[in-house]
Coordinates of C-alpha atoms and ligand atoms in Angstrom, one line a residue:
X113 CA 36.4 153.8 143.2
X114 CA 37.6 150.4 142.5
X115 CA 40.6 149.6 139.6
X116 CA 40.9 146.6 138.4
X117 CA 44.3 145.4 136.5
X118 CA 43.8 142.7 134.0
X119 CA 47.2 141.0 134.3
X120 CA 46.6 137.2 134.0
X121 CA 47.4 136.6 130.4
X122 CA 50.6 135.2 129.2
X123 CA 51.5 137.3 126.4
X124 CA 53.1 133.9 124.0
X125 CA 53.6 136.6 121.6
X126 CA 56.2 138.5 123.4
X127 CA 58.7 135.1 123.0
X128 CA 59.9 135.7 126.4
X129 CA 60.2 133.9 130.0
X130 CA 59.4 137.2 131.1
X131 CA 55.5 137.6 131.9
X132 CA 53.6 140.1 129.7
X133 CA 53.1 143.0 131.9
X134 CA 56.8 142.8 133.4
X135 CA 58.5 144.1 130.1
X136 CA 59.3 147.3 130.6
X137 CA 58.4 151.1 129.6
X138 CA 61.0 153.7 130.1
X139 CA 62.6 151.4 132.7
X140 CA 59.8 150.3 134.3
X141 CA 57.4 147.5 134.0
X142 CA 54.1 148.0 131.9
X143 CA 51.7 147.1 134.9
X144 CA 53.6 149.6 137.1
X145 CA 52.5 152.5 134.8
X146 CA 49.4 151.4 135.2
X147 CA 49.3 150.8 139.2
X148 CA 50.7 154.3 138.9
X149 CA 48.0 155.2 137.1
X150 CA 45.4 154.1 139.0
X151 CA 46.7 155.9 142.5
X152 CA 46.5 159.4 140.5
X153 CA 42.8 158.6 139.8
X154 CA 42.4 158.2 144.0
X155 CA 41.5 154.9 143.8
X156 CA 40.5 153.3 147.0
X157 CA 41.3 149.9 146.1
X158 CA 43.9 148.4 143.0
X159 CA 43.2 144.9 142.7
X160 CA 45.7 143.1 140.4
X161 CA 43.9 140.0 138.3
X162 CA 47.3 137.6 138.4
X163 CA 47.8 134.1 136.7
X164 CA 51.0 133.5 134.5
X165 CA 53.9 134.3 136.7
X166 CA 52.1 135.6 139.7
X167 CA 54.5 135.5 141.9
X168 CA 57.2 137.8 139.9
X169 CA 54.5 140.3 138.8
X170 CA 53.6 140.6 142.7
X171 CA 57.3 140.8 143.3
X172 CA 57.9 143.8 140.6
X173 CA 54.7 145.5 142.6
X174 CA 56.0 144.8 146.5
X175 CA 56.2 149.0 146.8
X176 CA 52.5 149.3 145.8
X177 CA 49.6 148.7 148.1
X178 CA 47.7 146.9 145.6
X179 CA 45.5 143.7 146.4
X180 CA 46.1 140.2 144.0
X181 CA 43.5 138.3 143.1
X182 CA 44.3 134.7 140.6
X183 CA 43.1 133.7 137.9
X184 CA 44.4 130.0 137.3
X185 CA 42.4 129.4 134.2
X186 CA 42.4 132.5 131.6
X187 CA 38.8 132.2 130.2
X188 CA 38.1 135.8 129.1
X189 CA 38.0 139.3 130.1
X190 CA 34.4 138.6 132.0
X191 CA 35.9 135.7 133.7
X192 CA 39.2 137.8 134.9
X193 CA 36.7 140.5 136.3
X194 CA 35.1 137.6 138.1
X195 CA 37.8 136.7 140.3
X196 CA 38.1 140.2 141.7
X197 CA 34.5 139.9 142.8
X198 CA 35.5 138.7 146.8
X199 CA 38.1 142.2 146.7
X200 CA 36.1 145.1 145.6
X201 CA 34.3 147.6 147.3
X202 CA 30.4 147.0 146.3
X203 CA 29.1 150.2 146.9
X204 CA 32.1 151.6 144.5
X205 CA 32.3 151.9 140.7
X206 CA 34.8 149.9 139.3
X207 CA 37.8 150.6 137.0
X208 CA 38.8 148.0 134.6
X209 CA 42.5 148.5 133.5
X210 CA 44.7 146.3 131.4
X211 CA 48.4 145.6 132.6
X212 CA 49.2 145.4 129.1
X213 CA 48.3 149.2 128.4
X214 CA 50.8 151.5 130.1
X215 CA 50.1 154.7 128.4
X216 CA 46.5 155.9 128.9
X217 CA 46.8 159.3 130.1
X218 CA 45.6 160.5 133.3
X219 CA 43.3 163.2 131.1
X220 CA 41.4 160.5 129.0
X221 CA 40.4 157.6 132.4
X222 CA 39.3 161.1 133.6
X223 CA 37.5 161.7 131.6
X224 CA 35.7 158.1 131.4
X225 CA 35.6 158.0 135.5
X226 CA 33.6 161.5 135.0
X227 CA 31.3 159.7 132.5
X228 CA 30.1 157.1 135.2
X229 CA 27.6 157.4 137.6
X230 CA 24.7 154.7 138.9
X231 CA 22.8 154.4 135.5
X232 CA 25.9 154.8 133.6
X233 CA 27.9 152.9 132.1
X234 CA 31.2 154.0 129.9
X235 CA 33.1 152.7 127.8
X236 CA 36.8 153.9 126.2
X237 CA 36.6 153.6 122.6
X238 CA 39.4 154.5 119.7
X239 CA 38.6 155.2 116.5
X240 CA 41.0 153.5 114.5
X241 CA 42.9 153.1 110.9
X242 CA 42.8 149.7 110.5
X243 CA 40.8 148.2 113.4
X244 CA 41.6 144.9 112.8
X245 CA 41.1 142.2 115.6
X246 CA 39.9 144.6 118.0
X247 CA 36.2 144.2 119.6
X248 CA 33.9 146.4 117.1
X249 CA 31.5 149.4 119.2
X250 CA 27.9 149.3 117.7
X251 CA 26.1 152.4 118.5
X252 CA 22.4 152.5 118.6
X253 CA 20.8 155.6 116.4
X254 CA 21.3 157.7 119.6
X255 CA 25.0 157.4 119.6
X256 CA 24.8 155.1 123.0
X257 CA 26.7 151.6 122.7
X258 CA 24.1 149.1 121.9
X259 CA 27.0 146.5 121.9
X260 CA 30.3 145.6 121.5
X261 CA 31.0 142.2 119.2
X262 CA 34.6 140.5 119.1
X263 CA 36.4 140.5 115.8
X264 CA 35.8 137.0 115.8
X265 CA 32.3 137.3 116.2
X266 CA 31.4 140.1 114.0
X267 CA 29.3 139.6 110.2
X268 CA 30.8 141.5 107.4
X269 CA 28.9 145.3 108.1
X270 CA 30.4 144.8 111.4
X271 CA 34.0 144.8 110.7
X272 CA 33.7 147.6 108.4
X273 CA 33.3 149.8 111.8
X274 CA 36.2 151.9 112.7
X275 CA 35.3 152.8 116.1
X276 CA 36.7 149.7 118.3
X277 CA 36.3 148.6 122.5
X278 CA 39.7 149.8 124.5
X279 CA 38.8 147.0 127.1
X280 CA 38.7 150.1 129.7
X281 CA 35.3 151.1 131.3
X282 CA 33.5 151.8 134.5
X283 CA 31.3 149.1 135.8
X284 CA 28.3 151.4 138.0
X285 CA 28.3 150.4 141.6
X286 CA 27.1 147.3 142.9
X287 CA 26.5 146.1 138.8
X288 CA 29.9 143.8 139.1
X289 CA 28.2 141.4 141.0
X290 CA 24.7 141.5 139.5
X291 CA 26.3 141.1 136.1
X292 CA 29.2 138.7 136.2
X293 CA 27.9 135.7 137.1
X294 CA 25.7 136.2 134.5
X295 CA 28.1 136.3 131.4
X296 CA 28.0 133.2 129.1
X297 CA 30.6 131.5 127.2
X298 CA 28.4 131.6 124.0
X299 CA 30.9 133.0 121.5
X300 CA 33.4 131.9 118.9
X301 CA 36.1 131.6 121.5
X302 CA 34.2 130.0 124.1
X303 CA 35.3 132.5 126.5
X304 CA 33.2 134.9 129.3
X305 CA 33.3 138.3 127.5
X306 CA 33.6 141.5 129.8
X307 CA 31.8 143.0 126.3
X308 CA 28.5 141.5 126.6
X309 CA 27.6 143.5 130.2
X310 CA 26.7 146.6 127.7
X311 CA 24.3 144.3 126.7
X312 CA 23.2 143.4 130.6
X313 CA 23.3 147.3 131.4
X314 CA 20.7 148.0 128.7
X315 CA 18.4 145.5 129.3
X316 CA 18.2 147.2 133.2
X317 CA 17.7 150.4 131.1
X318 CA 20.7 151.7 131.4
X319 CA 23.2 153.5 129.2
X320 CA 26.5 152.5 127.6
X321 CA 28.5 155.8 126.8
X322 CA 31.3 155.6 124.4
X323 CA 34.4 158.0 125.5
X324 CA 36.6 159.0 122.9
X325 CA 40.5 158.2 123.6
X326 CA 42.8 160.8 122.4
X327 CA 44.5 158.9 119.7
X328 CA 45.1 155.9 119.2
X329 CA 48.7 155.4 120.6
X330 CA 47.4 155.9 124.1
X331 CA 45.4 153.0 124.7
X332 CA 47.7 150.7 122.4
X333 CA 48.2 147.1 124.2
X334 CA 51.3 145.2 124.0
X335 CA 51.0 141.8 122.6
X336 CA 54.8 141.2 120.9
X337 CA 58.3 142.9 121.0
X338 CA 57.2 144.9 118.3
X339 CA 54.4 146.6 119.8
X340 CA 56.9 147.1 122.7
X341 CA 59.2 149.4 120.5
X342 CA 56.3 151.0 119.9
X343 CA 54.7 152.2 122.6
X344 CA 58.0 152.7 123.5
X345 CA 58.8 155.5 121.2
X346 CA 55.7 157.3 121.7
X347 CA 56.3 157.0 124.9
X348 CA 59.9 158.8 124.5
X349 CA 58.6 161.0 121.9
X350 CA 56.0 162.5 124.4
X351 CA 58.7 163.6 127.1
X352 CA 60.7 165.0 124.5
X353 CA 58.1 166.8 123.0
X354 CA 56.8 168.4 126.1
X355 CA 60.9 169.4 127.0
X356 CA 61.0 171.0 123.8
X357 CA 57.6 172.7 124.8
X358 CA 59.6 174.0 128.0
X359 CA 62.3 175.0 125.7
X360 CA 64.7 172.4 126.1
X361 CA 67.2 171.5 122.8
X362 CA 66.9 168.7 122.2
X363 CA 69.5 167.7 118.4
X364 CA 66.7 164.3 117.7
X365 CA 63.6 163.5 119.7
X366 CA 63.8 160.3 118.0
X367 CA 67.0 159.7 119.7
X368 CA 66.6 160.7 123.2
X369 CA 65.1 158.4 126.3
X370 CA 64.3 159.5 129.7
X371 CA 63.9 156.5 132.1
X372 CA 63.0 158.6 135.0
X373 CA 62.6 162.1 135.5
X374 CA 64.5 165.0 133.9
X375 CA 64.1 168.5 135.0
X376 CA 65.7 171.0 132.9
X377 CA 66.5 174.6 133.1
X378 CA 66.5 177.5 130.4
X379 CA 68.8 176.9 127.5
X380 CA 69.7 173.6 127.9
X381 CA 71.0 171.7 125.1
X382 CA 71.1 167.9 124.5
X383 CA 72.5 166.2 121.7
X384 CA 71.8 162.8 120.3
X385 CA 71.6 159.4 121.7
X386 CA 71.3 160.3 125.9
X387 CA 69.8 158.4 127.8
X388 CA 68.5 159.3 131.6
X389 CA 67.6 157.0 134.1
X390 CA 66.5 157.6 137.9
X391 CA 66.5 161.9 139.0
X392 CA 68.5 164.0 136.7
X393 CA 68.4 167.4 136.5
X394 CA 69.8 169.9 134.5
X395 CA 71.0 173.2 135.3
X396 CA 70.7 176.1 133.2
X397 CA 72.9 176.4 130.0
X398 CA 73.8 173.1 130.7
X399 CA 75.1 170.8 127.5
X400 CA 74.7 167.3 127.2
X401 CA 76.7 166.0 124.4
X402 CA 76.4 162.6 122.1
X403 CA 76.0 159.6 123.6
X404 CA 75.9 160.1 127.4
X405 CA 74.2 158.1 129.7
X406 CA 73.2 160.1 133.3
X407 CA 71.3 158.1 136.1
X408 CA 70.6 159.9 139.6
X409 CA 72.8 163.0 138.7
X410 CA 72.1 167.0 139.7
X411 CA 74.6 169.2 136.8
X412 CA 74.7 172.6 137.8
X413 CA 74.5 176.1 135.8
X414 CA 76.7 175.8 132.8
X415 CA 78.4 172.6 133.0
X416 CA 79.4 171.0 130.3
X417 CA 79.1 167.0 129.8
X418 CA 81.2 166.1 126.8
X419 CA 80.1 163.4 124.8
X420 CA 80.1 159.6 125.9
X421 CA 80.3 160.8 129.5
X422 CA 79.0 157.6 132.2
X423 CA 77.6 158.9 135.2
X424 CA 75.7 156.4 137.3
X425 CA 75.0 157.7 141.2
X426 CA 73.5 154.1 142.1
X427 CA 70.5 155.8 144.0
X428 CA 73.0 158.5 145.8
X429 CA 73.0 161.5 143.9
X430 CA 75.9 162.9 142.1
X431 CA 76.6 166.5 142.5
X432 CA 78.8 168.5 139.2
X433 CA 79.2 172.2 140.0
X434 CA 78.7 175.1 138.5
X435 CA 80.9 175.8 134.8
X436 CA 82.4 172.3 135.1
X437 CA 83.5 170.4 132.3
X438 CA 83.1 166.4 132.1
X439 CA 84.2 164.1 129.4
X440 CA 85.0 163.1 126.5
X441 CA 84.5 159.2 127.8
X442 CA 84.4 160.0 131.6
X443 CA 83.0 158.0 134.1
X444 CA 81.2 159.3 137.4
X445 CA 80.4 156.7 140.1
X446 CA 78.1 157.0 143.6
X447 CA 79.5 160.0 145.8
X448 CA 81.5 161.6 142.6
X449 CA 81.3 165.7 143.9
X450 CA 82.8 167.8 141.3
X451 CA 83.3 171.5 142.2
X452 CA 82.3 175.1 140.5
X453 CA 84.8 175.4 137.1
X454 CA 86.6 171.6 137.7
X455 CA 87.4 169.4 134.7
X456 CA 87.1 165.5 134.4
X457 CA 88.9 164.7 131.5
X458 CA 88.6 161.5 128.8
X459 CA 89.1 158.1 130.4
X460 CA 89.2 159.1 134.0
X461 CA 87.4 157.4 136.6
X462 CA 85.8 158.8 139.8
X463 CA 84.3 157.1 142.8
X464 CA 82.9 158.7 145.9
X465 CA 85.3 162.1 146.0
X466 CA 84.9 165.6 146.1
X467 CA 86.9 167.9 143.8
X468 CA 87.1 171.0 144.9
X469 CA 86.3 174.6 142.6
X470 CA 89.0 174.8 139.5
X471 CA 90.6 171.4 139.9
X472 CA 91.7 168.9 137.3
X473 CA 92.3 165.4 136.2
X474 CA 92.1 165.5 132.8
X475 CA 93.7 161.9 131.0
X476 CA 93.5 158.5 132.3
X477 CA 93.0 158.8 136.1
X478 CA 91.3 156.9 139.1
X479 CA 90.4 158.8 141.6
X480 CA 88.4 157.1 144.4
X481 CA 87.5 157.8 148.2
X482 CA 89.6 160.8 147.6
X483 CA 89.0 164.5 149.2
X484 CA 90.8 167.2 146.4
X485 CA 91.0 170.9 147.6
X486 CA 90.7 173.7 144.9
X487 CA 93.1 174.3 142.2
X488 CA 94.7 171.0 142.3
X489 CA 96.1 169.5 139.2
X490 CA 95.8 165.5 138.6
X491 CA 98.2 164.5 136.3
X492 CA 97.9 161.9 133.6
X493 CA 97.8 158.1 134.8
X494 CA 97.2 158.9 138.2
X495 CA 95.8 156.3 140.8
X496 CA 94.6 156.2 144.2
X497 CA 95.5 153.2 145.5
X498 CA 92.2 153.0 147.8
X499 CA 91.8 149.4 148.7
X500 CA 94.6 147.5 150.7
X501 CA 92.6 143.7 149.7
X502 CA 89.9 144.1 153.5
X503 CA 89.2 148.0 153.5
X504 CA 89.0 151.2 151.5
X505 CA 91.1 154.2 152.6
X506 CA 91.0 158.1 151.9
X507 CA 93.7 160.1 150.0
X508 CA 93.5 163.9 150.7
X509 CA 95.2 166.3 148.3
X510 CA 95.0 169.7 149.6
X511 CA 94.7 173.0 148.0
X512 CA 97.1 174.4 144.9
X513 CA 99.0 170.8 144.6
X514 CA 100.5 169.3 141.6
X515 CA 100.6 165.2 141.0
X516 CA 102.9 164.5 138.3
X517 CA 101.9 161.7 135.8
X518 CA 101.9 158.1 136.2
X519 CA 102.0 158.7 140.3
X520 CA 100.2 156.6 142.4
X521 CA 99.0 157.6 146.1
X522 CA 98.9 154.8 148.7
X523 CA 96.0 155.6 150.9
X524 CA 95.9 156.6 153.5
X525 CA 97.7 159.1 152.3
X526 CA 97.8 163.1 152.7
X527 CA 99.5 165.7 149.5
X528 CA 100.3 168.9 151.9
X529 CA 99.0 172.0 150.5
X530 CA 100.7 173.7 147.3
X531 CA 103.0 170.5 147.2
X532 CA 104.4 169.0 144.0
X533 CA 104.4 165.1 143.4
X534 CA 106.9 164.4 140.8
X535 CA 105.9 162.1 137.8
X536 CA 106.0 158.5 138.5
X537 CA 106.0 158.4 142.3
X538 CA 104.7 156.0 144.6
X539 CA 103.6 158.1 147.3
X540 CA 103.2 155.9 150.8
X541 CA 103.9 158.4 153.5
X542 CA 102.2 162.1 153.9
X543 CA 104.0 164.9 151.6
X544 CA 105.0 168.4 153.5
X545 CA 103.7 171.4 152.0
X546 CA 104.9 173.7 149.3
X547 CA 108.0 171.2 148.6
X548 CA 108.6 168.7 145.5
X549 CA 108.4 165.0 146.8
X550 CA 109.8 162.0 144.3
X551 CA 109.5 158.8 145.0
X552 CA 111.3 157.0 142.0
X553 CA 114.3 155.0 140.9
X554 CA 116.8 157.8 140.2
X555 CA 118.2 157.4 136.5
X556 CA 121.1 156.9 135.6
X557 CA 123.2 156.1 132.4
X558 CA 126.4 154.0 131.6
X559 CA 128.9 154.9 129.6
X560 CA 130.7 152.0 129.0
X561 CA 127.9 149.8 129.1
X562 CA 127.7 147.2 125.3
X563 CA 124.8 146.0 123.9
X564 CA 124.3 142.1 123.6
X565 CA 125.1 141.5 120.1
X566 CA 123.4 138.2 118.1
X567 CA 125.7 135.0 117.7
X568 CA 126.1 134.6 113.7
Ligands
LIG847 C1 39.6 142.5 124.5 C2 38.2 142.9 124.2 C3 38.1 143.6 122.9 C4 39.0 144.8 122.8 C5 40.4 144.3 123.2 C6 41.3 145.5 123.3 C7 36.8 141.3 125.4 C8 35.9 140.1 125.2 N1 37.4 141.7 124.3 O1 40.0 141.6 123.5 O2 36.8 144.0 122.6 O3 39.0 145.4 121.5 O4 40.4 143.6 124.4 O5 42.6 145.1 123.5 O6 36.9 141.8 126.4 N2 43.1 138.8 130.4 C9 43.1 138.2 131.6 N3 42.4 137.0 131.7 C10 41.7 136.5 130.7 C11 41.7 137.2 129.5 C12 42.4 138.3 129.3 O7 43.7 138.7 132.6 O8 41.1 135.4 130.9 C13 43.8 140.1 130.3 C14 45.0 139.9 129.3 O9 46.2 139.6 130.0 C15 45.1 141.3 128.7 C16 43.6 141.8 128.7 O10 43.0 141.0 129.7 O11 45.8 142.2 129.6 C17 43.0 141.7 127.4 O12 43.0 140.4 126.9 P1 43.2 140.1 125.4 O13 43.1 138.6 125.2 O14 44.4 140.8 124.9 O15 42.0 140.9 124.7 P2 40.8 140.2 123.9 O16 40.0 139.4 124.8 O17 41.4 139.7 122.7
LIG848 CA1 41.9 137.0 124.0

């Protein structure tokens, strides 16, 4: 099978540099649901119909193998169809898509691929509320399509039909080129109407089938920032609902976006106001409190994120163990590794480290290109001081030690095993084992020291 992506248009509406199909969906662009899309269907060939900002929309598509064909001059769904005409596969069906539709499910084009065949052809129709500006179906007394007429085009008995044209159906094989060039600009907008081939099917004796969409959310277009929001939320209210379905808490479906994948396990809870971007999955029993924002992170049986908790892998996963405890307002980078049972507290930063099982930094700490044994205890206002100004170094702080607050640890820099840092050190050399190092001003006091006292 062919698929055919309308993606010309320049969507004016949408008040944005940005073309149409590039605004995104759950993090990704409209037209890449839909590529997506049409490689679960199998098709053979995707051919993308481009015109306003070509170039970035093949840019946003550079992982696909999808062909582009242009469309300089937007004159109608007919005339976009056209253009693919030197790229498809004759002896195929055809496809046609919208860029601007991200949402069809893979159940419903099934269904409307299933309906075509060589004397067929299907159309995806949606019944709906107010049907507005869309293209009215006519059905002949058999329930076929005896035509489709544009809102513009339609008398008074016409508008009152509910039933309206998706813009998706499945042109039989070898009809594209047989009925294209045929299509005639004779309409109130002067355009070449993909809508008037039922007419050209039926006078070979074919049939137009109407499939019925699901509702009417899943073949909703996007024309302004509006619609967006929209499809949008049902998008998000979708995943939710089927994590519920899997038993998944979740405190507000209507507050909750996945922009990815999220795999959960039994008894999770996730409170209001998360958002997860890239691979995140959630171990069982895990909580996910207010406000915390996960991208490419694996959490581990019984963890606990606390809310307002940042953790952003950049592509490299981040690991938190078993029983661990993260946040209130903590902040996970690339390469954070967080033992079974260890505690990130509020305000403390962590970049490519391991901590080992039952260790600590719990107030106001960077740790970074650090390795942390088990047990170890970061006091508040820690720092590793990882970057000289030209390269980044490692600290290691080895099992059972104790860093007193406020210290800061020159890398490259070793804490010996079961050592003590007292508070406020600057630690530049390696610290033997088991023994208190300070590195301070010692203090002193002056007895017979005055006070300046103001002049009068
Ligand atoms: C079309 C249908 C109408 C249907 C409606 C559903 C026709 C004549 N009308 O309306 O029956 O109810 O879709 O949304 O087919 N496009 C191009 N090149 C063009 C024209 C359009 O690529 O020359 C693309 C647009 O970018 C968009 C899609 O085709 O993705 C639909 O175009 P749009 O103008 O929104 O639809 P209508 O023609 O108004
Ligand atoms: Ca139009």
């Amino acid at each position: 099978m062919n698929v055919v992506i309308l993606a010309a248009g320049k969507g004016t509406r949408m008040k944005s540099d940005l073309p149409k199909v590039l605004h995104r969906v759950a993090g990704r662009p409209m037209i890449e649901h839909v590529v997506q899309r049409a490689l679960e269907l199998g098709a053979s060939r995707t051919i993308v119909v481009v015109g306003h900002g070509a170039e970035l929309v093949k840019s946003a598509l550079a992982a696909y193998a999808v062909v582009y064909v242009d469309q300089l001059e937007q004159r109608g769904t007919g005339h976009a169809v056209m253009q693919a005409l030197g790229a498809i596969a004759h002896a195929e069906p055809t496809l046609v898509l919208y860029g601007d539709v991200p949402l069809t499910s893979l159940a419903t084009l099934r269904a409307l691929v299933a309906a075509a065949n060589t004397h067929t052809l299907p159309v995806l129709t949606v019944d709906m509320a107010d049907a507005a500006k869309y293209g009215r179906i006519v059905r002949d007394a058999s329930g076929q399509i005896a035509r489709i007429v544009e809102f513009k085009d339609a008398n008074a008995e016409e508008l009152k039909i509910s039933e309206t044209n998706t813009g998706m159906m499945v042109l039989p094989a070898l009809a594209p080129a047989r009925w294209l060039p045929k299509l005639t600009p004779n309409n109130a907008q002067g355009e070449l109407y993909l809508t008037d081939v039922v007419a050209l099917a039926r006078a070979e004796g074919m049939a137009s089938l109407p499939v019925s969409a699901a509702n009417e959310a899943e073949v909703e277009g996007v024309n302004s920032k509006v619609e967006l929001a929209r499809v949008e939320r049902y998008f998000q209210a979708q995943q939710a609902h089927s994590l519920l379905e899997q038993g998944v808490e979740i405190a507000d479906p209507a507050r909750f976006d996945v922009r990815g994948t999220l795999v959960c396990g039994r008894d999770v809870s996730i409170d209001v106001n998360c958002v997860f971007e890239g691979k995140v999955s959630l171990g069982d029993g895990v909580r996910v409190g207010a406000g915390c924002v996960l991208k490419d992170v694996e959490v581990a049986a019984g963890a606990v994120l606390k809310p307002y908790t940042v953790a952003d892998g950049e592509g490299k996963v981040i690991r938190i163990g078993a029983g661990a405890q993260v946040g209130p307002f903590a902040r996970l980078r690339a390469g954070a590794n967080l033992g079974v049972n260890s505690h990130i507290g509020n305000f403390v930063e962590v970049k490519n480290s391991r901590f080992g099982p039952g260790s600590k930094a719990n107030h106001l700490a960077y740790v970074g290109d650090s390795v942390v044994g088990e047990r170890v205890n970061i006091g508040a206002g820690v720092i590793t001081a990882n970057y000289d100004g030209a390269a980044k170094h490692t600290t290691t702080i080895e099992d059972d030690v104790h860093i007193g607050s406020n210290s800061v640890l020159v890398a490259p820099v070793t804490v010996g095993r079961g050592g003590t840092v007292g508070a406020g050190s600057t630690i530049t050399k390696n610290t033997p084992p088991e023994q208190l190092t300070v590195a301070r001003g010692k203090q002193v006091s002056l007895s017979d020291w005055q006070r300046p006292k103001k002049q009068a």
